[in-house]
Amino acid sequence: MSKSLIVVGGGITGLVSAYLAAKQGRKVTVIEAADKVGGLLNTFKVGGSDLEYFYHHFFTHDAELAWLLKELDLSDEVEYKKTSMGVFRAEKTYNFNSPLDLLKFRPITWFGKVRFVLTTLFLTKIAKWQNYENVASYDWFRKWAGKSSTEALWGPMHKVKFGPFYKEIPLAWMIGRLRQRMNSRKQGDERLGYLKGSLSVLCQRLRECLEDLNVEIITSAPVEKIVVKKDFVQSIETSIGSHTADDYLFTIPTVHLKELGGLPSSLATDLEKIEYFGVYCHILSLKKPLSDVYWLNVADPNFSFGGVIEHTNLINCEEYGGEHFVYLSRYFANSEDIATMDKSDVKALMIKNFKRIYKNLQDEDINQTYLFRSNTVAIVTDREFSNKVPSCQTGLTNLFLSNMAHIYPDERSVNNSIRIASEAIRSMGMNTDYVPKNLSLSGKIGFLNQ
């Protein structure tokens, strides 16, 4: 196990992969393009503390994450709290947490509410995702959940999250998404977790453990080229020099990997088929809370964001010097107008729509705003997407892949990123049987011995 390994990408998947390999004696180097590791888990300073660029929370059933936190002696730093959900529809906010809330939800007819309950139970308890890869989620909801619930809830949520692809998303993905949320409920209440001090604590502790394991971490070194001879990677060229190893594991988005050259033509062609969504997270610092709702789904058409996540309804505002923080989230495809808008225009548009929901909010109630963007935050998982998921073993003897595509049909999360890191290391011939598995649907495709 003295073989060397280079892990390209310092997000959570790359860092955990490096940790698992180094624990088994591999000589590991992590190469990251940015000036710090963490990827989508990175944070910035606000109110005397750290806050993520992109909102995060944990589920009670996140077994892989619980294992990692225990490994890093961080288990006692996680707080779980009962949270609430709402829906904004027809210019009105509704609570959406219980059967009684559903009964009070006027945009759906009585018969539609019955169909809503039955179809939700079917998807979360009975349906096998493998049987619904070629079934469009939007069409399925129209047929089985009914017109009123689709037009009032499922349809707008599909459109704002998936943009021009909203009719192509398979029901298999929705099954993974709904089960992830429902499995975190107990007696109807959902409890979500967060790490005290933000995910920067996790990244920093993981980095410290890697350094203790003699893992070299190189930042500000984007990979520019993969040098291949026959079916073997000889080296990778970065902006600051060449690096060699026995094996290479790439955890970066496929859109970046395919630009590096050296890949087998069949793999390069397959990677070309994978598209990504971008996301804007507009973070508002407020002088006062908005509501008691943690997660508000926006189901009205023509909104510039699809969710309002009131972070300080999960974490006490005292952690941020009394400031209240809210995320406005908007996914986008590269073909949408918002993808090319100036940041100041995006912020202005979101604020305008935000005031449609919270009509009593005044400009003086807003302390500060921040806008963060990622162009590769989620995969466009269209129908039969399992056929597009690349194999961890690439066809090059010593080149391996593990990235967001491997999370399908589940939704991305810190836990699922740990899952696919473990599956990748196992596919490379190392033992990861000690890493527990929850009921997640991620890591099912593209790895060995599935």
XYZ file of C-alpha atoms in Angstrom, residues 7 13 22 66 127 135 147 213 215 291 298 358 374 380:
14
model
C -6.167 13.541 -5.712
C -14.975 14.413 -1.866
C -3.632 7.972 3.572
C -21.611 11.015 11.584
C -41.295 3.224 -5.716
C -40.270 8.801 -16.715
C -53.484 19.209 -12.155
C -0.917 11.653 7.844
C -0.581 14.294 2.964
C -40.487 34.587 10.151
C -41.321 29.756 -3.765
C -41.992 40.205 2.899
C -20.946 28.651 -8.784
C -28.473 18.184 -15.216
